[in-house]
mmCIF file of C-alpha atoms in Angstrom:
data_model
loop_
_atom_site.group_PDB
_atom_site.id
_atom_site.type_symbol
_atom_site.label_atom_id
_atom_site.label_comp_id
_atom_site.label_asym_id
_atom_site.label_seq_id
_atom_site.Cartn_x
_atom_site.Cartn_y
_atom_site.Cartn_z
ATOM 1 C CA UNK A 1 52.976 -65.571 -42.815
ATOM 2 C CA UNK A 2 52.202 -66.694 -46.356
ATOM 3 C CA UNK A 3 49.286 -65.986 -48.700
ATOM 4 C CA UNK A 4 48.439 -66.121 -52.411
ATOM 5 C CA UNK A 5 46.255 -63.676 -54.333
ATOM 6 C CA UNK A 6 45.374 -62.786 -57.931
ATOM 7 C CA UNK A 7 47.924 -60.309 -59.318
ATOM 8 C CA UNK A 8 45.290 -58.400 -61.338
ATOM 9 C CA UNK A 9 42.837 -58.094 -58.451
ATOM 10 C CA UNK A 10 45.618 -56.925 -56.136
ATOM 11 C CA UNK A 11 47.000 -54.436 -58.680
ATOM 12 C CA UNK A 12 43.560 -52.916 -59.332
ATOM 13 C CA UNK A 13 42.873 -52.327 -55.664
ATOM 14 C CA UNK A 14 46.348 -50.996 -54.908
ATOM 15 C CA UNK A 15 46.050 -48.525 -57.802
ATOM 16 C CA UNK A 16 42.752 -47.209 -56.365
ATOM 17 C CA UNK A 17 44.202 -46.955 -52.841
ATOM 18 C CA UNK A 18 47.345 -45.180 -54.064
ATOM 19 C CA UNK A 19 45.246 -42.091 -54.882
ATOM 20 C CA UNK A 20 44.768 -41.565 -51.142
ATOM 21 C CA UNK A 21 48.499 -41.345 -50.448
ATOM 22 C CA UNK A 22 50.203 -37.950 -50.707
ATOM 23 C CA UNK A 23 53.608 -37.526 -52.350
ATOM 24 C CA UNK A 24 54.873 -35.933 -49.129
ATOM 25 C CA UNK A 25 53.717 -37.198 -45.745
ATOM 26 C CA UNK A 26 54.058 -35.903 -42.206
ATOM 27 C CA UNK A 27 54.618 -39.508 -41.032
ATOM 28 C CA UNK A 28 56.665 -41.990 -43.101
ATOM 29 C CA UNK A 29 54.125 -44.761 -42.377
ATOM 30 C CA UNK A 30 51.516 -42.793 -44.367
ATOM 31 C CA UNK A 31 53.478 -43.676 -47.510
ATOM 32 C CA UNK A 32 52.650 -47.360 -46.908
ATOM 33 C CA UNK A 33 49.778 -49.726 -47.609
ATOM 34 C CA UNK A 34 48.449 -51.608 -44.579
ATOM 35 C CA UNK A 35 47.963 -55.345 -45.265
ATOM 36 C CA UNK A 36 45.761 -57.375 -42.906
ATOM 37 C CA UNK A 37 45.004 -61.069 -43.464
ATOM 38 C CA UNK A 38 41.947 -62.158 -41.495
ATOM 39 C CA UNK A 39 40.266 -65.553 -41.983
ATOM 40 C CA UNK A 40 41.132 -66.044 -45.635
ATOM 41 C CA UNK A 41 40.516 -62.454 -46.722
ATOM 42 C CA UNK A 42 43.026 -59.673 -47.422
ATOM 43 C CA UNK A 43 42.146 -56.167 -46.187
ATOM 44 C CA UNK A 44 44.105 -53.270 -47.717
ATOM 45 C CA UNK A 45 44.175 -49.733 -46.285
ATOM 46 C CA UNK A 46 45.720 -46.398 -47.270
ATOM 47 C CA UNK A 47 45.565 -43.125 -45.347
ATOM 48 C CA UNK A 48 46.765 -39.515 -45.443
ATOM 49 C CA UNK A 49 45.662 -38.959 -41.792
ATOM 50 C CA UNK A 50 42.446 -37.146 -42.841
ATOM 51 C CA UNK A 51 41.144 -39.621 -45.448
ATOM 52 C CA UNK A 52 41.328 -43.376 -45.037
ATOM 53 C CA UNK A 53 40.242 -45.879 -47.686
ATOM 54 C CA UNK A 54 39.886 -49.602 -47.078
ATOM 55 C CA UNK A 55 39.104 -52.437 -49.485
ATOM 56 C CA UNK A 56 39.331 -56.236 -49.440
ATOM 57 C CA UNK A 57 39.595 -59.306 -51.648
ATOM 58 C CA UNK A 58 39.492 -63.066 -51.331
ATOM 59 C CA UNK A 59 42.758 -64.955 -50.995
ATOM 60 C CA UNK A 60 43.498 -68.021 -53.112
ATOM 61 C CA UNK A 61 45.402 -69.542 -50.197
ATOM 62 C CA UNK A 62 46.823 -68.501 -46.812
ATOM 63 C CA UNK A 63 48.408 -70.071 -43.723
ATOM 64 C CA UNK A 64 47.213 -67.782 -40.953
ATOM 65 C CA UNK A 65 46.355 -64.246 -39.942
ATOM 66 C CA UNK A 66 48.718 -61.276 -39.651
ATOM 67 C CA UNK A 67 49.298 -57.633 -40.504
ATOM 68 C CA UNK A 68 52.156 -55.500 -41.861
ATOM 69 C CA UNK A 69 52.859 -52.288 -43.822
ATOM 70 C CA UNK A 70 54.765 -51.954 -47.094
ATOM 71 C CA UNK A 71 55.804 -48.919 -49.171
ATOM 72 C CA UNK A 72 53.261 -48.020 -51.846
ATOM 73 C CA UNK A 73 55.480 -46.988 -54.767
ATOM 74 C CA UNK A 74 57.780 -50.004 -55.015
ATOM 75 C CA UNK A 75 54.965 -52.494 -54.467
ATOM 76 C CA UNK A 76 52.807 -50.848 -57.131
ATOM 77 C CA UNK A 77 55.671 -50.879 -59.627
ATOM 78 C CA UNK A 78 56.400 -54.526 -58.883
ATOM 79 C CA UNK A 79 52.821 -55.786 -59.079
ATOM 80 C CA UNK A 80 51.611 -53.839 -62.115
ATOM 81 C CA UNK A 81 54.180 -55.487 -64.368
ATOM 82 C CA UNK A 82 52.933 -59.001 -63.520
ATOM 83 C CA UNK A 83 50.348 -60.487 -65.892
ATOM 84 C CA UNK A 84 47.249 -62.245 -64.511
ATOM 85 C CA UNK A 85 48.481 -65.126 -62.329
ATOM 86 C CA UNK A 86 48.694 -66.097 -58.650
ATOM 87 C CA UNK A 87 51.187 -63.993 -56.725
ATOM 88 C CA UNK A 88 52.502 -65.233 -53.365
ATOM 89 C CA UNK A 89 53.579 -63.118 -50.378
ATOM 90 C CA UNK A 90 55.969 -64.798 -47.958
ATOM 91 C CA UNK A 91 56.319 -62.376 -45.031
ATOM 92 C CA UNK A 92 58.882 -62.707 -42.254
ATOM 93 C CA UNK A 93 57.723 -60.349 -39.500
ATOM 94 C CA UNK A 94 60.842 -61.047 -37.439
ATOM 95 C CA UNK A 95 63.245 -60.028 -40.210
ATOM 96 C CA UNK A 96 60.823 -57.358 -41.530
ATOM 97 C CA UNK A 97 60.986 -58.597 -45.121
ATOM 98 C CA UNK A 98 58.372 -59.700 -47.644
ATOM 99 C CA UNK A 99 59.247 -61.930 -50.598
ATOM 100 C CA UNK A 100 56.738 -61.636 -53.429
ATOM 101 C CA UNK A 101 56.908 -64.503 -55.902
ATOM 102 C CA UNK A 102 55.195 -65.105 -59.242
ATOM 103 C CA UNK A 103 55.524 -67.568 -62.133
ATOM 104 C CA UNK A 104 58.933 -66.548 -63.476
ATOM 105 C CA UNK A 105 60.457 -64.462 -60.726
ATOM 106 C CA UNK A 106 60.280 -62.721 -57.386
ATOM 107 C CA UNK A 107 61.130 -59.475 -55.635
ATOM 108 C CA UNK A 108 61.481 -58.552 -51.985
ATOM 109 C CA UNK A 109 60.587 -55.449 -50.023
ATOM 110 C CA UNK A 110 61.040 -54.307 -46.423
ATOM 111 C CA UNK A 111 57.925 -54.296 -44.231
ATOM 112 C CA UNK A 112 57.087 -52.165 -41.207
ATOM 113 C CA UNK A 113 55.168 -52.659 -38.000
ATOM 114 C CA UNK A 114 51.434 -52.315 -38.645
ATOM 115 C CA UNK A 115 50.860 -50.953 -35.131
ATOM 116 C CA UNK A 116 52.352 -47.635 -36.289
ATOM 117 C CA UNK A 117 49.625 -47.192 -38.915
ATOM 118 C CA UNK A 118 47.005 -44.593 -37.845
ATOM 119 C CA UNK A 119 43.644 -45.736 -36.552
ATOM 120 C CA UNK A 120 40.475 -44.600 -38.381
ATOM 121 C CA UNK A 121 38.445 -41.692 -37.045
ATOM 122 C CA UNK A 122 35.513 -42.868 -34.950
ATOM 123 C CA UNK A 123 31.970 -41.802 -35.823
ATOM 124 C CA UNK A 124 30.141 -40.543 -32.732
ATOM 125 C CA UNK A 125 26.981 -42.087 -31.350
ATOM 126 C CA UNK A 126 23.750 -40.813 -32.815
ATOM 127 C CA UNK A 127 25.264 -40.526 -36.290
ATOM 128 C CA UNK A 128 22.959 -39.787 -39.221
ATOM 129 C CA UNK A 129 22.679 -42.539 -41.847
ATOM 130 C CA UNK A 130 21.850 -42.015 -45.547
ATOM 131 C CA UNK A 131 21.426 -44.816 -48.097
ATOM 132 C CA UNK A 132 21.888 -43.812 -51.752
ATOM 133 C CA UNK A 133 21.850 -46.157 -54.774
ATOM 134 C CA UNK A 134 25.441 -46.477 -55.979
ATOM 135 C CA UNK A 135 24.827 -45.240 -59.528
ATOM 136 C CA UNK A 136 22.842 -42.243 -58.244
ATOM 137 C CA UNK A 137 25.683 -41.347 -55.856
ATOM 138 C CA UNK A 138 28.226 -41.617 -58.679
ATOM 139 C CA UNK A 139 26.075 -39.480 -61.012
ATOM 140 C CA UNK A 140 25.613 -36.766 -58.383
ATOM 141 C CA UNK A 141 29.328 -36.560 -57.584
ATOM 142 C CA UNK A 142 30.203 -36.479 -61.295
ATOM 143 C CA UNK A 143 27.707 -33.665 -61.897
ATOM 144 C CA UNK A 144 28.805 -31.597 -58.910
ATOM 145 C CA UNK A 145 32.532 -31.877 -58.297
ATOM 146 C CA UNK A 146 33.578 -29.552 -61.147
ATOM 147 C CA UNK A 147 31.708 -26.658 -59.490
ATOM 148 C CA UNK A 148 33.582 -26.839 -56.169
ATOM 149 C CA UNK A 149 35.930 -23.966 -55.344
ATOM 150 C CA UNK A 150 39.598 -23.736 -54.374
ATOM 151 C CA UNK A 151 39.232 -20.963 -51.841
ATOM 152 C CA UNK A 152 41.567 -20.766 -48.852
ATOM 153 C CA UNK A 153 39.483 -18.005 -47.261
ATOM 154 C CA UNK A 154 36.181 -19.911 -47.531
ATOM 155 C CA UNK A 155 37.025 -23.599 -47.113
ATOM 156 C CA UNK A 156 33.331 -24.559 -46.907
ATOM 157 C CA UNK A 157 33.102 -23.857 -50.654
ATOM 158 C CA UNK A 158 35.815 -26.430 -51.401
ATOM 159 C CA UNK A 159 33.589 -29.469 -50.956
ATOM 160 C CA UNK A 160 30.243 -30.980 -51.920
ATOM 161 C CA UNK A 161 27.373 -30.101 -49.572
ATOM 162 C CA UNK A 162 24.877 -32.849 -48.676
ATOM 163 C CA UNK A 163 21.724 -31.265 -47.241
ATOM 164 C CA UNK A 164 19.157 -33.745 -45.893
ATOM 165 C CA UNK A 165 15.739 -32.129 -45.410
ATOM 166 C CA UNK A 166 12.143 -33.215 -44.837
ATOM 167 C CA UNK A 167 11.473 -33.016 -48.599
ATOM 168 C CA UNK A 168 14.665 -34.224 -50.313
ATOM 169 C CA UNK A 169 18.420 -34.743 -50.146
ATOM 170 C CA UNK A 170 20.187 -31.870 -51.930
ATOM 171 C CA UNK A 171 23.716 -32.373 -53.280
ATOM 172 C CA UNK A 172 25.224 -28.923 -53.893
ATOM 173 C CA UNK A 173 28.497 -27.442 -55.116
ATOM 174 C CA UNK A 174 29.419 -23.851 -55.924
ATOM 175 C CA UNK A 175 32.467 -21.644 -56.443
ATOM 176 C CA UNK A 176 30.501 -18.388 -56.258
ATOM 177 C CA UNK A 177 30.246 -18.054 -60.063
ATOM 178 C CA UNK A 178 28.536 -21.315 -60.937
ATOM 179 C CA UNK A 179 26.340 -23.591 -58.834
ATOM 180 C CA UNK A 180 25.037 -27.139 -59.131
ATOM 181 C CA UNK A 181 22.036 -28.317 -57.117
ATOM 182 C CA UNK A 182 20.820 -31.905 -57.375
ATOM 183 C CA UNK A 183 17.666 -32.821 -55.456
ATOM 184 C CA UNK A 184 17.148 -36.537 -54.753
ATOM 185 C CA UNK A 185 13.430 -36.545 -54.099
ATOM 186 C CA UNK A 186 13.006 -40.033 -52.633
ATOM 187 C CA UNK A 187 15.607 -39.554 -49.870
ATOM 188 C CA UNK A 188 14.356 -37.388 -47.011
ATOM 189 C CA UNK A 189 14.298 -37.184 -43.236
ATOM 190 C CA UNK A 190 12.183 -35.561 -40.566
ATOM 191 C CA UNK A 191 15.442 -34.817 -38.747
ATOM 192 C CA UNK A 192 17.390 -32.330 -40.935
ATOM 193 C CA UNK A 193 21.133 -32.945 -41.151
ATOM 194 C CA UNK A 194 23.969 -31.797 -43.393
ATOM 195 C CA UNK A 195 27.682 -32.250 -44.036
ATOM 196 C CA UNK A 196 30.356 -30.956 -46.418
ATOM 197 C CA UNK A 197 32.359 -33.702 -48.129
ATOM 198 C CA UNK A 198 35.918 -32.568 -49.045
ATOM 199 C CA UNK A 199 36.990 -32.773 -52.671
ATOM 200 C CA UNK A 200 39.569 -35.540 -52.171
ATOM 201 C CA UNK A 201 37.216 -38.249 -50.851
ATOM 202 C CA UNK A 202 34.622 -37.131 -53.416
ATOM 203 C CA UNK A 203 37.207 -37.631 -56.185
ATOM 204 C CA UNK A 204 38.106 -41.057 -54.758
ATOM 205 C CA UNK A 205 34.439 -42.058 -54.791
ATOM 206 C CA UNK A 206 34.106 -40.817 -58.360
ATOM 207 C CA UNK A 207 36.920 -43.162 -59.337
ATOM 208 C CA UNK A 208 35.760 -46.309 -57.520
ATOM 209 C CA UNK A 209 31.950 -46.353 -57.618
ATOM 210 C CA UNK A 210 31.728 -47.052 -61.342
ATOM 211 C CA UNK A 211 28.985 -49.525 -62.203
ATOM 212 C CA UNK A 212 28.806 -51.275 -58.856
ATOM 213 C CA UNK A 213 25.434 -52.360 -57.587
ATOM 214 C CA UNK A 214 23.764 -51.975 -54.220
ATOM 215 C CA UNK A 215 23.708 -48.848 -52.093
ATOM 216 C CA UNK A 216 26.254 -46.425 -50.753
ATOM 217 C CA UNK A 217 25.755 -46.064 -46.996
ATOM 218 C CA UNK A 218 26.875 -42.769 -45.440
ATOM 219 C CA UNK A 219 27.213 -42.462 -41.658
ATOM 220 C CA UNK A 220 28.242 -39.044 -40.417
ATOM 221 C CA UNK A 221 28.397 -36.858 -37.337
ATOM 222 C CA UNK A 222 29.539 -33.241 -37.033
ATOM 223 C CA UNK A 223 33.207 -34.045 -37.710
ATOM 224 C CA UNK A 224 33.637 -37.309 -39.643
ATOM 225 C CA UNK A 225 31.923 -39.441 -42.264
ATOM 226 C CA UNK A 226 32.105 -43.146 -43.048
ATOM 227 C CA UNK A 227 31.070 -44.027 -46.606
ATOM 228 C CA UNK A 228 30.588 -47.744 -47.333
ATOM 229 C CA UNK A 229 30.201 -49.170 -50.837
ATOM 230 C CA UNK A 230 30.424 -52.578 -52.505
ATOM 231 C CA UNK A 231 34.232 -52.768 -52.746
ATOM 232 C CA UNK A 232 35.243 -50.929 -49.613
ATOM 233 C CA UNK A 233 34.908 -48.006 -47.245
ATOM 234 C CA UNK A 234 36.157 -44.410 -47.020
ATOM 235 C CA UNK A 235 36.469 -42.653 -43.676
ATOM 236 C CA UNK A 236 37.210 -38.949 -43.792
ATOM 237 C CA UNK A 237 37.215 -35.751 -41.796
ATOM 238 C CA UNK A 238 34.505 -33.347 -42.926
ATOM 239 C CA UNK A 239 34.879 -29.651 -43.711
ATOM 240 C CA UNK A 240 33.619 -27.734 -40.697
ATOM 241 C CA UNK A 241 31.605 -24.539 -41.062
ATOM 242 C CA UNK A 242 28.274 -23.250 -42.275
ATOM 243 C CA UNK A 243 27.513 -23.625 -45.977
ATOM 244 C CA UNK A 244 25.921 -20.550 -47.606
ATOM 245 C CA UNK A 245 22.174 -20.515 -48.269
ATOM 246 C CA UNK A 246 22.304 -21.862 -51.809
ATOM 247 C CA UNK A 247 18.534 -21.560 -52.364
ATOM 248 C CA UNK A 248 18.685 -17.793 -51.893
ATOM 249 C CA UNK A 249 20.807 -17.290 -55.039
ATOM 250 C CA UNK A 250 18.588 -19.407 -57.309
ATOM 251 C CA UNK A 251 16.094 -17.105 -59.089
ATOM 252 C CA UNK A 252 12.487 -18.233 -58.764
ATOM 253 C CA UNK A 253 11.227 -16.592 -61.948
ATOM 254 C CA UNK A 254 13.231 -16.674 -65.163
ATOM 255 C CA UNK A 255 10.467 -16.279 -67.770
ATOM 256 C CA UNK A 256 12.620 -16.279 -70.923
ATOM 257 C CA UNK A 257 13.144 -19.928 -71.831
ATOM 258 C CA UNK A 258 15.542 -21.276 -74.444
ATOM 259 C CA UNK A 259 15.613 -24.979 -75.475
ATOM 260 C CA UNK A 260 18.587 -26.139 -77.526
ATOM 261 C CA UNK A 261 20.570 -29.237 -78.504
ATOM 262 C CA UNK A 262 23.231 -29.710 -75.824
ATOM 263 C CA UNK A 263 25.981 -31.229 -77.948
ATOM 264 C CA UNK A 264 25.411 -28.688 -80.725
ATOM 265 C CA UNK A 265 25.746 -25.766 -78.308
ATOM 266 C CA UNK A 266 28.773 -27.379 -76.667
ATOM 267 C CA UNK A 267 30.520 -27.762 -80.034
ATOM 268 C CA UNK A 268 29.688 -24.172 -81.026
ATOM 269 C CA UNK A 269 31.068 -22.786 -77.749
ATOM 270 C CA UNK A 270 34.277 -24.759 -78.210
ATOM 271 C CA UNK A 271 34.698 -23.259 -81.679
ATOM 272 C CA UNK A 272 33.979 -19.694 -80.575
ATOM 273 C CA UNK A 273 35.753 -19.644 -77.201
ATOM 274 C CA UNK A 274 39.374 -19.487 -78.531
ATOM 275 C CA UNK A 275 38.569 -16.063 -79.993
ATOM 276 C CA UNK A 276 37.466 -14.566 -76.663
ATOM 277 C CA UNK A 277 39.634 -12.377 -74.457
ATOM 278 C CA UNK A 278 42.069 -14.571 -72.500
ATOM 279 C CA UNK A 279 41.472 -12.791 -69.202
ATOM 280 C CA UNK A 280 37.654 -12.558 -69.261
ATOM 281 C CA UNK A 281 36.757 -15.522 -71.517
ATOM 282 C CA UNK A 282 33.508 -13.628 -72.213
ATOM 283 C CA UNK A 283 30.998 -15.080 -74.710
ATOM 284 C CA UNK A 284 28.002 -12.944 -75.686
ATOM 285 C CA UNK A 285 24.735 -14.872 -76.062
ATOM 286 C CA UNK A 286 22.123 -13.064 -78.178
ATOM 287 C CA UNK A 287 18.790 -14.826 -78.553
ATOM 288 C CA UNK A 288 15.887 -13.666 -80.718
ATOM 289 C CA UNK A 289 13.248 -15.225 -83.011
ATOM 290 C CA UNK A 290 14.378 -18.838 -82.638
ATOM 291 C CA UNK A 291 18.068 -18.036 -83.200
ATOM 292 C CA UNK A 292 20.946 -18.052 -80.723
ATOM 293 C CA UNK A 293 24.026 -16.077 -81.767
ATOM 294 C CA UNK A 294 27.343 -16.582 -79.973
ATOM 295 C CA UNK A 295 29.948 -13.817 -80.229
ATOM 296 C CA UNK A 296 33.523 -13.742 -78.959
ATOM 297 C CA UNK A 297 36.023 -10.948 -79.431
ATOM 298 C CA UNK A 298 39.516 -9.981 -78.370
ATOM 299 C CA UNK A 299 40.218 -6.538 -79.771
ATOM 300 C CA UNK A 300 43.726 -6.514 -78.302
ATOM 301 C CA UNK A 301 44.688 -9.171 -80.857
ATOM 302 C CA UNK A 302 42.076 -8.328 -83.534
ATOM 303 C CA UNK A 303 40.229 -11.630 -83.052
ATOM 304 C CA UNK A 304 36.475 -12.144 -83.400
ATOM 305 C CA UNK A 305 34.151 -15.107 -83.952
ATOM 306 C CA UNK A 306 30.396 -15.452 -84.489
ATOM 307 C CA UNK A 307 28.196 -18.502 -84.785
ATOM 308 C CA UNK A 308 24.427 -18.882 -85.086
ATOM 309 C CA UNK A 309 22.224 -21.806 -84.053
ATOM 310 C CA UNK A 310 18.523 -22.509 -84.277
ATOM 311 C CA UNK A 311 16.661 -23.035 -81.018
ATOM 312 C CA UNK A 312 13.250 -22.849 -79.401
ATOM 313 C CA UNK A 313 12.821 -19.580 -77.539
ATOM 314 C CA UNK A 314 9.917 -18.094 -75.616
ATOM 315 C CA UNK A 315 10.809 -14.636 -74.419
ATOM 316 C CA UNK A 316 12.024 -11.150 -75.183
ATOM 317 C CA UNK A 317 15.115 -10.566 -77.372
ATOM 318 C CA UNK A 318 18.131 -10.537 -75.073
ATOM 319 C CA UNK A 319 21.899 -10.259 -74.992
ATOM 320 C CA UNK A 320 23.698 -11.704 -71.973
ATOM 321 C CA UNK A 321 27.355 -12.513 -71.264
ATOM 322 C CA UNK A 322 28.709 -15.744 -69.785
ATOM 323 C CA UNK A 323 32.184 -17.094 -69.138
ATOM 324 C CA UNK A 324 32.793 -19.500 -72.005
ATOM 325 C CA UNK A 325 34.900 -22.078 -70.170
ATOM 326 C CA UNK A 326 32.401 -22.310 -67.299
ATOM 327 C CA UNK A 327 29.464 -22.750 -69.664
ATOM 328 C CA UNK A 328 31.375 -25.520 -71.456
ATOM 329 C CA UNK A 329 31.933 -27.242 -68.092
ATOM 330 C CA UNK A 330 28.229 -27.033 -67.263
ATOM 331 C CA UNK A 331 27.123 -28.490 -70.600
ATOM 332 C CA UNK A 332 29.780 -31.221 -70.359
ATOM 333 C CA UNK A 333 28.360 -32.411 -67.046
ATOM 334 C CA UNK A 334 24.885 -33.116 -68.372
ATOM 335 C CA UNK A 335 24.121 -36.315 -70.264
ATOM 336 C CA UNK A 336 20.782 -35.287 -71.783
ATOM 337 C CA UNK A 337 20.109 -34.528 -75.455
ATOM 338 C CA UNK A 338 18.623 -31.060 -74.939
ATOM 339 C CA UNK A 339 19.037 -28.420 -72.250
ATOM 340 C CA UNK A 340 16.714 -25.639 -71.174
ATOM 341 C CA UNK A 341 18.313 -22.257 -70.421
ATOM 342 C CA UNK A 342 16.118 -19.953 -68.330
ATOM 343 C CA UNK A 343 16.907 -16.220 -68.318
ATOM 344 C CA UNK A 344 15.430 -13.151 -66.625
ATOM 345 C CA UNK A 345 17.594 -10.217 -67.715
ATOM 346 C CA UNK A 346 21.301 -9.609 -68.495
ATOM 347 C CA UNK A 347 22.133 -8.825 -64.862
ATOM 348 C CA UNK A 348 20.603 -11.911 -63.253
ATOM 349 C CA UNK A 349 21.797 -15.512 -63.079
ATOM 350 C CA UNK A 350 20.874 -17.935 -65.830
ATOM 351 C CA UNK A 351 19.650 -21.451 -65.072
ATOM 352 C CA UNK A 352 20.518 -24.534 -67.108
ATOM 353 C CA UNK A 353 18.339 -27.630 -66.718
ATOM 354 C CA UNK A 354 18.039 -30.952 -68.577
ATOM 355 C CA UNK A 355 14.996 -31.100 -70.858
ATOM 356 C CA UNK A 356 14.042 -34.329 -69.045
ATOM 357 C CA UNK A 357 14.952 -34.775 -65.386
ATOM 358 C CA UNK A 358 16.478 -38.076 -64.172
ATOM 359 C CA UNK A 359 14.076 -40.343 -62.267
ATOM 360 C CA UNK A 360 13.367 -39.116 -58.721
ATOM 361 C CA UNK A 361 15.752 -36.188 -59.164
ATOM 362 C CA UNK A 362 15.669 -32.470 -59.898
ATOM 363 C CA UNK A 363 18.927 -31.215 -61.441
ATOM 364 C CA UNK A 364 19.714 -27.523 -61.838
ATOM 365 C CA UNK A 365 22.893 -25.608 -62.704
ATOM 366 C CA UNK A 366 23.335 -21.857 -62.372
ATOM 367 C CA UNK A 367 25.704 -19.420 -64.082
ATOM 368 C CA UNK A 368 26.310 -15.859 -62.995
ATOM 369 C CA UNK A 369 26.344 -13.417 -65.960
ATOM 370 C CA UNK A 370 29.202 -11.159 -67.014
ATOM 371 C CA UNK A 371 28.951 -7.501 -67.976
ATOM 372 C CA UNK A 372 28.829 -6.889 -71.723
ATOM 373 C CA UNK A 373 29.242 -3.610 -73.605
ATOM 374 C CA UNK A 374 26.528 -3.245 -76.210
#
């Protein structure tokens, strides 16, 4: 079997697929890429047994169909050093060897039987289907993934929750201290359905969706999901279990409202945070008469920092504590100019919203407060 393909196109797709492959695998074949040539097109697949990613590209030339597996590391190293040019695979399936030639050289690698490569998980009949514009899907994953947990005792918190209701599709992530809820208002269903997408396939999607056009199509049942996009498909096992009632922790009335420049607050927090206690990372927010004061202190090492900013504020004077690093993460995952911070009292969660919501969406982030000693 012989085929020719662009070295750059192949290298780009192999680099994306390599993120699926674990450094240690239960089966040696899971350290390989699966190559399949079908009617002038090359299909590439990588799997870790729970997540499978598949992509394809046009061939410049080929002399027939066939399939084989080849180790990911050596092939990646060989291809990434080749500048943009045609690269030719000459595969001998009897001798189990592939010779890869380019303008000024060649290298060869052993190949393995493609029949040993695992088959994708099948989506059951009656699967739910969701269509989301690609850029909207990418934005929602980017906004949410930082808030997922790493909790062995509550694995449901370790993924992104997609909750399809009669009024909207909610995309939710939380680690118990911070929460992100994105409502996509123009995607809804009379038949409610939900699934929890693990962090690994979400991270893969974050890396590949980019500025592609079209829609992302999600088909899922109670165990598996198939996510199709312009350049390929991801099939993964879902996290099983019941996601907590996220709406119950979102306060419905936070009357004290603070509007402030996002980048200005982000820069101020980054300046003040190094002076906070290493274990608590506590930053004290004091807001009064159009002024926000940020205070950090670590009396164990005689460190303190204070910074004041002007803001718009409608509410009672208040001091409330937040974890500095988490608040920095929240502000970093907005792309608006100003944010609105809604507060009730120092013991209740604060809400952070963009001053202008994205089209057809309702974005909200929540931070639990920390105890401060006045």
